Tab-separated table of C-alpha atoms and ligand atoms in Angstrom:
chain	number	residue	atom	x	y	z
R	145	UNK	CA	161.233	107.124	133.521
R	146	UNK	CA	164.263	109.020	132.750
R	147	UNK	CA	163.025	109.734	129.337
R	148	UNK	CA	159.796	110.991	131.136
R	149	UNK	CA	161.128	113.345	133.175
R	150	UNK	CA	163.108	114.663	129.792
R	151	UNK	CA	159.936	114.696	127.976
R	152	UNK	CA	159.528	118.525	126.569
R	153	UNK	CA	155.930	120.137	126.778
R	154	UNK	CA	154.850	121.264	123.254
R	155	UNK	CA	153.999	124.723	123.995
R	156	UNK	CA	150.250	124.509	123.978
R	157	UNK	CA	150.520	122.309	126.873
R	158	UNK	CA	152.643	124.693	128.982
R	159	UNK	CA	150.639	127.654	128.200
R	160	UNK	CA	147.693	125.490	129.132
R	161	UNK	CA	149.352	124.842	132.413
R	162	UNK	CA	149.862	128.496	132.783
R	163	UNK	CA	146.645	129.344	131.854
R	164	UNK	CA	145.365	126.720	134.131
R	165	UNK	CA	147.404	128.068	137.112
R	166	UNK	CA	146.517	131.694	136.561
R	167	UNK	CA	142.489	131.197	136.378
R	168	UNK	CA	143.440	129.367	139.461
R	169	UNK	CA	144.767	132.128	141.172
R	170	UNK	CA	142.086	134.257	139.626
R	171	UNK	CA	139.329	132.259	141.231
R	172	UNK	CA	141.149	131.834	144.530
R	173	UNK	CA	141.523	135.775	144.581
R	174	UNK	CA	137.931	135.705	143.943
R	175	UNK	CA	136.984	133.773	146.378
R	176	UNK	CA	139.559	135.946	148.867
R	177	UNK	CA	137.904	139.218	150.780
R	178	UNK	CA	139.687	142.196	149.382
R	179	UNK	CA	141.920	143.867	152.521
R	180	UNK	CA	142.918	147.314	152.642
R	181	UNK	CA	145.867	148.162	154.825
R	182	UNK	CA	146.286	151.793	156.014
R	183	UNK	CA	149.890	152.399	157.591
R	184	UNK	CA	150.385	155.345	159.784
R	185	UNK	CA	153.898	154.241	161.540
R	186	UNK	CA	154.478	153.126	165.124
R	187	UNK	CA	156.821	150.224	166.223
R	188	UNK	CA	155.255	147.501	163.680
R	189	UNK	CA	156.679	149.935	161.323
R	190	UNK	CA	159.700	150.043	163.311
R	191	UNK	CA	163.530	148.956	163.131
R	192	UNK	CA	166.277	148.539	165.594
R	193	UNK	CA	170.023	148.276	165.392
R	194	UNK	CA	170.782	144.540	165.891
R	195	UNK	CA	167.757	141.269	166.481
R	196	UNK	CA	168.640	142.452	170.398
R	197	UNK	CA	166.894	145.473	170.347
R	198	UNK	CA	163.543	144.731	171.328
R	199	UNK	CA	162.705	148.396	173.264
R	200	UNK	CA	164.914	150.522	171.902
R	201	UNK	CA	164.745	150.799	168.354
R	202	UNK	CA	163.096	153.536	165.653
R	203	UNK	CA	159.913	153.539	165.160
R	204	UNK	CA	157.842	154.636	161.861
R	205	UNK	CA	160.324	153.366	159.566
R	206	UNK	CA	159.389	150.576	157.621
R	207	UNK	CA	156.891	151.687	154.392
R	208	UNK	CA	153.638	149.541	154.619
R	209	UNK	CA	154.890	147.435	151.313
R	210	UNK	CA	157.474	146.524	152.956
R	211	UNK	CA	155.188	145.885	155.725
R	212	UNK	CA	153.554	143.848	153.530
R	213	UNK	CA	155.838	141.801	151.619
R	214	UNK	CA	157.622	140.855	155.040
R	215	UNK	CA	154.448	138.688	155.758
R	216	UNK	CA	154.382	136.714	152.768
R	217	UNK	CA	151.205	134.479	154.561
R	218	UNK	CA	149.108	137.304	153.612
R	219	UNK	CA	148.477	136.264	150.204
R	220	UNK	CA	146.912	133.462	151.535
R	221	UNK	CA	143.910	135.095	153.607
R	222	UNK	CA	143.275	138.148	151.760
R	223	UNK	CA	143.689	140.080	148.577
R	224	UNK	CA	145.928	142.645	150.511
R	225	UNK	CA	147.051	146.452	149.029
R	226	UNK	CA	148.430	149.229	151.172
R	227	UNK	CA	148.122	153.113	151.648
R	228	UNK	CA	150.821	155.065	153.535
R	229	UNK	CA	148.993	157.625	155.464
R	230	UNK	CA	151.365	158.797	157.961
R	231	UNK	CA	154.761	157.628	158.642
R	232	UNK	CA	154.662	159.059	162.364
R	233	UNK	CA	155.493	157.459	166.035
R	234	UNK	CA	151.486	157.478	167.280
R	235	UNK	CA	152.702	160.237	170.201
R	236	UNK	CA	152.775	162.558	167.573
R	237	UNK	CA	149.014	162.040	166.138
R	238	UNK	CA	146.601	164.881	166.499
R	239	UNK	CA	142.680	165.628	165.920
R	240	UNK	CA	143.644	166.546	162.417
R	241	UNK	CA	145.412	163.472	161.901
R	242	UNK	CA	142.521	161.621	163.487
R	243	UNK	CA	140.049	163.369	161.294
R	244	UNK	CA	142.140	162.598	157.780
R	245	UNK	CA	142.292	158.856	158.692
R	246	UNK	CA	138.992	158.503	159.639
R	247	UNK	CA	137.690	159.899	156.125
R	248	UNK	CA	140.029	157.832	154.325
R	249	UNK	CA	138.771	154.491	156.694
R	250	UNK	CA	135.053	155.831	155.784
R	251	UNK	CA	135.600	156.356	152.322
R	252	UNK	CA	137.374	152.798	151.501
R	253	UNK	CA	134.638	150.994	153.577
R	254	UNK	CA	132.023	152.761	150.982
R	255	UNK	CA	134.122	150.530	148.531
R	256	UNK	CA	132.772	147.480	146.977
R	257	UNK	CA	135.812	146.189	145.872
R	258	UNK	CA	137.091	146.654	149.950
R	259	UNK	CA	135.930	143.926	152.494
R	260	UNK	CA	137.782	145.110	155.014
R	261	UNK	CA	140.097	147.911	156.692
R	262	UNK	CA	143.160	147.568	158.764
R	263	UNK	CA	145.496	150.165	160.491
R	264	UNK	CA	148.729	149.810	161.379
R	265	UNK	CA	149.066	152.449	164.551
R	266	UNK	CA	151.886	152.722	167.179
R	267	UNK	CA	150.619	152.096	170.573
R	268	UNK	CA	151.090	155.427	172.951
R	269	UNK	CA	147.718	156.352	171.362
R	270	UNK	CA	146.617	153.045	169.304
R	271	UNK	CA	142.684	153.401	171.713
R	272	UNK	CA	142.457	156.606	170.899
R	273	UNK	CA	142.458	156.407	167.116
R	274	UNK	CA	140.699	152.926	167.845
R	275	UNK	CA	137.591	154.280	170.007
R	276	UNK	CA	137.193	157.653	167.585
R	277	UNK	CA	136.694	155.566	164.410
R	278	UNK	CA	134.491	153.482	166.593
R	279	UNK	CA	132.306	156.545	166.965
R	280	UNK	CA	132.355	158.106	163.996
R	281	UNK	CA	132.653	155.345	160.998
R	282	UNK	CA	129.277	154.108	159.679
R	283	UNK	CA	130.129	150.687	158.227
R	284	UNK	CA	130.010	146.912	159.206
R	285	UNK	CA	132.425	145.897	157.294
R	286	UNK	CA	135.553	145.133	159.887
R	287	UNK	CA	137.824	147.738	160.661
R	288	UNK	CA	141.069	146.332	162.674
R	289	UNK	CA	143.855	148.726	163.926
R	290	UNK	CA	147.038	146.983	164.952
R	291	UNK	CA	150.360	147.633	166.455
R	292	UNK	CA	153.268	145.884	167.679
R	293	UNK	CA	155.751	146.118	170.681
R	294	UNK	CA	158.619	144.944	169.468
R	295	UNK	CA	160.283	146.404	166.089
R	296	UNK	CA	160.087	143.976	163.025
R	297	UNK	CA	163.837	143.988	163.472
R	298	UNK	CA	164.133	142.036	166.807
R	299	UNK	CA	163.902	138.793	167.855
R	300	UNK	CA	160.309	136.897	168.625
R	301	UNK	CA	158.731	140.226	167.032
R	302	UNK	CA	155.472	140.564	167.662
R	303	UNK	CA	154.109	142.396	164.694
R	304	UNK	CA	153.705	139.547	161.750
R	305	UNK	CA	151.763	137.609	163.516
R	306	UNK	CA	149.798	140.376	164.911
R	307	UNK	CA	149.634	142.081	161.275
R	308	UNK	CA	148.370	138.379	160.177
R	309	UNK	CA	145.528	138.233	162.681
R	310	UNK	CA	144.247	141.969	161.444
R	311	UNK	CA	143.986	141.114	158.006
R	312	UNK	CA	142.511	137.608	158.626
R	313	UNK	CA	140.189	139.452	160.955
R	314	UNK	CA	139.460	141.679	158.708
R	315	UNK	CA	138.688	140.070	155.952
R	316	UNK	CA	135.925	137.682	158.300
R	317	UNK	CA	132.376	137.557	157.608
R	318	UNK	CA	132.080	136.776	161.770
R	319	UNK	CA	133.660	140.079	162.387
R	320	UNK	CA	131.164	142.449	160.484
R	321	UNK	CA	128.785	144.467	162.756
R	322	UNK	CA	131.379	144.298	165.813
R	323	UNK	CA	132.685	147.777	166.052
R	324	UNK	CA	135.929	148.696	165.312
R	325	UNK	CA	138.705	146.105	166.738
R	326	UNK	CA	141.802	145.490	167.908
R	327	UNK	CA	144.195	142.217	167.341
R	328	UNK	CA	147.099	142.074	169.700
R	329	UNK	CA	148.919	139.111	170.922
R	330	UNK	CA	146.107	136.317	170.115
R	331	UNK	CA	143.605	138.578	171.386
R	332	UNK	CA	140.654	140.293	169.587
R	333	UNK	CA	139.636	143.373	171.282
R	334	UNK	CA	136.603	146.316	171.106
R	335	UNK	CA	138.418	149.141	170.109
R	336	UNK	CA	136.063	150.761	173.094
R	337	UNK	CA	137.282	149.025	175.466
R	338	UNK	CA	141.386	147.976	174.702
R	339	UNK	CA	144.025	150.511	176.501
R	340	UNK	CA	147.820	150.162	176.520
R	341	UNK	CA	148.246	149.069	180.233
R	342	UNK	CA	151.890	147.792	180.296
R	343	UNK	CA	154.403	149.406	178.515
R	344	UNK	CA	157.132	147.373	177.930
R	345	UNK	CA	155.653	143.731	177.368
R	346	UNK	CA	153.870	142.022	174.251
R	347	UNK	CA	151.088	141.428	176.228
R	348	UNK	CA	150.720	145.415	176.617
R	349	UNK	CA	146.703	145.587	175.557
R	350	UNK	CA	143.816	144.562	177.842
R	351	UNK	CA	140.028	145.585	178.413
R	352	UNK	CA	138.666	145.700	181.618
R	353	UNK	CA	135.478	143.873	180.373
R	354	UNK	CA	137.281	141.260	178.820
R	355	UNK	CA	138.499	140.743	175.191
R	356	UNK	CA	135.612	140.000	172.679
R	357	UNK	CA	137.593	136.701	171.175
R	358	UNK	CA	140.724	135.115	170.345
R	359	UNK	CA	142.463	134.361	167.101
R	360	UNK	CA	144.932	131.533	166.874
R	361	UNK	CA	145.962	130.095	163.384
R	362	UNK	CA	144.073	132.300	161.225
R	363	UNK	CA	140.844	131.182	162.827
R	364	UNK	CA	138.211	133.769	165.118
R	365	UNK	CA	136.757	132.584	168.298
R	366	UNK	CA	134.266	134.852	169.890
R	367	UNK	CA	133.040	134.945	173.513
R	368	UNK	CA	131.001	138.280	173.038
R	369	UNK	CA	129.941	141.035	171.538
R	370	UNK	CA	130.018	145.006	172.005
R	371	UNK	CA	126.617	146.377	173.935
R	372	UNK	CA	127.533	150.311	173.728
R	373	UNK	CA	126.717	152.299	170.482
R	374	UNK	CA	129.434	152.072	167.331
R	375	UNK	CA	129.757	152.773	163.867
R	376	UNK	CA	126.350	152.711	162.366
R	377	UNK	CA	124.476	152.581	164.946
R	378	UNK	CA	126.294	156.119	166.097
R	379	UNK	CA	124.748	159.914	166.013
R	380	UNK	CA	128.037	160.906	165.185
R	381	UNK	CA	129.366	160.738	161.233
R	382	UNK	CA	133.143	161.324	160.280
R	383	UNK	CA	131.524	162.664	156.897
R	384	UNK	CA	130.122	165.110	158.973
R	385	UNK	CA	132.612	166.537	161.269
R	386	UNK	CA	135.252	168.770	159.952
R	387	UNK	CA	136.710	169.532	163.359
R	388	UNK	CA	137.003	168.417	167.003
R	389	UNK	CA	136.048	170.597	169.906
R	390	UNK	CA	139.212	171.777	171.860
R	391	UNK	CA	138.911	169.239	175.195
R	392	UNK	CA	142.132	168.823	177.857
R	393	UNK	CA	142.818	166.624	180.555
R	394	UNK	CA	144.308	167.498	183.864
R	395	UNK	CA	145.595	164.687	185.668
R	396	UNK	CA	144.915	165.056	189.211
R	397	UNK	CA	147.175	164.411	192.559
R	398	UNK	CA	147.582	165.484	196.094
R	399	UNK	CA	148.530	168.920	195.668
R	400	UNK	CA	147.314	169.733	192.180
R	401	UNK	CA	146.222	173.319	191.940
R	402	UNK	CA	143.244	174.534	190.472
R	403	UNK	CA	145.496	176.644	188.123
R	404	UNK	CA	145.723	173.767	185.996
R	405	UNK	CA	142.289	174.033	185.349
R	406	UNK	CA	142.048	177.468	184.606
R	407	UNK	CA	144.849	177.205	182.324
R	408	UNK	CA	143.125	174.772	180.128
R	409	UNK	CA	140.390	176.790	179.955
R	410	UNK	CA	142.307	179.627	179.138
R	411	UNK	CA	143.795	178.147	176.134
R	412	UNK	CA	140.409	177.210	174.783
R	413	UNK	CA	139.400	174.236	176.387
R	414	UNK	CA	135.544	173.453	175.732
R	415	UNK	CA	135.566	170.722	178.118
R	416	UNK	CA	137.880	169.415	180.518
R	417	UNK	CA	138.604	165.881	181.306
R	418	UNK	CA	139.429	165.496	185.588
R	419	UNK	CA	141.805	163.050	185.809
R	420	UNK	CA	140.625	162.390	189.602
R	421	UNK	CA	142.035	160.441	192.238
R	422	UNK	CA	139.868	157.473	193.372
R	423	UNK	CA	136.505	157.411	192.120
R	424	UNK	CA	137.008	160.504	189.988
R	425	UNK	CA	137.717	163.089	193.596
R	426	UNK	CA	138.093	166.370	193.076
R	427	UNK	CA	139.852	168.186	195.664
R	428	UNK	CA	138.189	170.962	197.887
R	429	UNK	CA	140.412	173.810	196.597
R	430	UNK	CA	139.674	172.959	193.390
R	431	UNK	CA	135.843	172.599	193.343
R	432	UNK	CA	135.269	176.689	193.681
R	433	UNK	CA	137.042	176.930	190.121
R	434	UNK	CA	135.332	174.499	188.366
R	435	UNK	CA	131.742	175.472	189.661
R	436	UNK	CA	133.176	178.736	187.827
R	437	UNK	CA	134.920	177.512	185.171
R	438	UNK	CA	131.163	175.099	184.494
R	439	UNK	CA	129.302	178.449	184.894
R	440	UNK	CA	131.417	180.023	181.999
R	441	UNK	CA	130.385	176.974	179.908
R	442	UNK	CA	133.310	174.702	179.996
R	443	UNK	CA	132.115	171.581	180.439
R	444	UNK	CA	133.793	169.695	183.497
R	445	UNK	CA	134.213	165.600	182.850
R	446	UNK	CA	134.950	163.571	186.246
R	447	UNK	CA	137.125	160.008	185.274
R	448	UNK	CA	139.644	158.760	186.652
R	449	UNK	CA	143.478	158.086	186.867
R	450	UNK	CA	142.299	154.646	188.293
R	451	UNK	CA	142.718	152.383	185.421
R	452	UNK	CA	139.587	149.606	186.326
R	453	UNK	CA	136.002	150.259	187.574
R	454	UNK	CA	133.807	153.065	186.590
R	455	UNK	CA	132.840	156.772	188.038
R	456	UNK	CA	129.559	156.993	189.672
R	457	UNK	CA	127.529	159.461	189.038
R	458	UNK	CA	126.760	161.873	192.387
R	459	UNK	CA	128.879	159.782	194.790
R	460	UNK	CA	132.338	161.505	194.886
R	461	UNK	CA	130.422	165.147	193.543
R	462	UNK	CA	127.256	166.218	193.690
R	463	UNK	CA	127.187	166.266	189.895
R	464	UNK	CA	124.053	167.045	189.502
R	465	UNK	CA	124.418	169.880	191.416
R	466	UNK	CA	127.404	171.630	189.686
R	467	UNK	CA	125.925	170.305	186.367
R	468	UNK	CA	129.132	167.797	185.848
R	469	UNK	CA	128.968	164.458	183.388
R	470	UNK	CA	130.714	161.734	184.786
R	471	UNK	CA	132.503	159.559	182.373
R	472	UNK	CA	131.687	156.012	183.051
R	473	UNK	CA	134.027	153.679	182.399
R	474	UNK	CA	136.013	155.644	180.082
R	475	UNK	CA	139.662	156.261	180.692
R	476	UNK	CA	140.648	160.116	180.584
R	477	UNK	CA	141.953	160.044	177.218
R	478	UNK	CA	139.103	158.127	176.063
R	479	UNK	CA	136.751	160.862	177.549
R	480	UNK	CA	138.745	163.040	175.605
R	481	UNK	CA	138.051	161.302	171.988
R	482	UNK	CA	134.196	161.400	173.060
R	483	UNK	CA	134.010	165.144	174.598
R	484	UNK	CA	135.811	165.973	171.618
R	485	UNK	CA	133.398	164.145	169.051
R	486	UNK	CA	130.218	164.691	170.700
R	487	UNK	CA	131.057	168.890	171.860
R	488	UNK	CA	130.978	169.052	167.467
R	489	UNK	CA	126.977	168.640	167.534
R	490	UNK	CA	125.820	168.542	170.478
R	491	UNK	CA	126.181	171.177	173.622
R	492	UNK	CA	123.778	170.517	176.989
R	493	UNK	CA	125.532	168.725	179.908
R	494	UNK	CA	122.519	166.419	179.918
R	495	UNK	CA	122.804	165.523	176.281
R	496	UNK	CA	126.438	164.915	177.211
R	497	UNK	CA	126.458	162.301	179.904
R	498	UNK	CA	123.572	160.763	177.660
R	499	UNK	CA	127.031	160.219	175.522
R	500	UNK	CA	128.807	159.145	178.115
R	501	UNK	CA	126.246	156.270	179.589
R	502	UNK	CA	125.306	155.401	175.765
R	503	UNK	CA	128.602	155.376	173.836
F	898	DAS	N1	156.201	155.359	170.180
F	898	DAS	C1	155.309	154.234	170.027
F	898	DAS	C2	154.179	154.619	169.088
F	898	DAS	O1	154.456	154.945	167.941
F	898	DAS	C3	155.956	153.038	169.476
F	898	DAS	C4	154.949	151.921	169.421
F	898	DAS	O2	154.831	151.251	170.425
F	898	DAS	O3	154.262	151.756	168.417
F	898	DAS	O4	153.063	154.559	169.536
């Protein structure tokens, strides 16, 4: 035995061996989708001071192949390369910023040699960027933005596993055709409907219709699928736009003067988003400026500072009336993203809550 184990390879065997192992490889890489991961910053890309600091920490540090190479278990799901895009907390994005990612997200996915997309995104503003490529992409292929809410840095971090769950998500067959989505703590969600509704806990991300599936250990259950409009089956093409239309949000409160409003509109404003009270109210002091505000063309959007249910159309307002959309479901900044992508093409009030009920 000992002799065995002393036994040296001629060298055709070991380059055999190493040819073996590396057509191995080759046809395991084959048979792996082909990931792309776009890194823009946030807390996954994050580092604090000591394994302690799970809120207080830097974020938009860590470059996305370091990203990478800190999740080793990638290798194993996906054929996995990475663009830096930004390096920015996602407070700081902007419609420009939204606009360059999204024609970098549509270009790749026009890629054969790409099966699949994911973004790395802080998560201030993780639904935003989430629900705009929703609207404007035209793919199938899986698109997966991701974040984290504890740095890399600190103990039980949250963003490996959550960075794992992307890229296996993205990189699923069962995924194509689902909109753009969203893997946080086990969950996989329609980047429609996700919103950061805690903002301090790992279980920060929920949608009020419920999450579409869960993935544990690499594997996707779903429970259901999208039923608003998304990526191809959208009017509105990121290879089209070139800029967003100018839309604000006031958020409303006893004692919020109709100043606000005028301000917004003064600084360019196309539409605004109300921020109401309840189901979308609007106060009585306020309603005289934005009849007149609406009559100069502005377009006035009733949600909701209410973070569940939906604003009905004519019940609060007589929409119809004042010629006002109502924004559905949507959550203020949401409404935003969609005002702001659908005011590019399109101008009627009608037209617009046709947006609102269908997107
Ligand atoms: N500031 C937050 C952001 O970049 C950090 C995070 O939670 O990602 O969105």
């Amino acid at each position: 035995m000992k002799e065995e184990t002393n036994h040296v390879y001629p060298l055709w065997k070991k380059l055999a061996r190493a040819n073996l192992a590396a057509a191995a490889l080759t046809v395991a890489a084959a048979e792996k989708p082909n990931v792309v991961i776009l890194a823009t910053g946030g807390t996954i890309a994050g580092a604090g001071a000591t394994t302690a600091n799970s809120a207080s920490y830097q974020a938009a540090k860590v470059p996305v192949d370091k990203l990478i190479m800190s999740v080793p278990e990638l290798a194993n799901v996906a054929n996995v390369r990475g663009e830096q895009v930004f390096q920015i907390a996602s407070e700081s994005f902007t419609n420009e910023r939204l606009l360059e990612l999204g024609k970098r997200v549509s270009a790749l996915s026009k890629q054969t040699d790409v099966d699949g997309i994911v973004i790395t995104h802080g998560t201030d503003t993780l639904e935003e960027t989430a629900y705009f490529l929703n609207l404007t992409v035209h793919t199938n292929k899986p698109i997966v933005v991701v974040g984290s809410m504890r740095p890399g840095t600190a103990m039980s971090a949250d963003g490996m596993l959550n960075l794992y769950d992307a890229v296996v998500v993205a990189g699923s067959p069962d995924a194509r055709a689902k909109g753009v989505l969203v893997t946080m703590n086990d969950q996989i969600d329609s980047g429609r409907d996700i919103t950061k509704a805690i903002n301090i806990k790992t279980n920060a991300f929920s949608s009020q219709w419920g999450s579409l599936g869960m993935i544990v250990e690499g594997k996707n259950y779903w429970f259901r699928a999208p039923v608003k409009r998304h990526t191809i089956q959208s009017e509105f093409d990121i290879d089209k736009i070139d800029q967003l239309a100018p839309v604000e949000i006031v958020y409303a409160y006893g004692n919020v003067p109709a100043s606000l409003y005028e301000g917004a509109a003064a600084n360019g404003a196309k539409a605004i988003i109300h921020a109401g009270t309840g189901n979308g109210s609007v106060a009585d002091r306020v309603v005289p400026t934005l009849q007149k505000l609406r009559a100069k063309g502005v377009q006035i959007i009733r949600s909701a500072r209410v973070p569940a249910g939906f604003v009905l159309r004519n019940a609060e307002q007589p929409d119809d009336k004042y010629d006002w959309v109502v924004a559905h479901d949507l959550n203020p900044q949401k409404a935003r993203i969609l005002a702001a992508v659908a005011l590019s093409q399109i101008t009627s009030s009608t037209e617009i809550q046709r947006v609102f009920w269908e997107y």
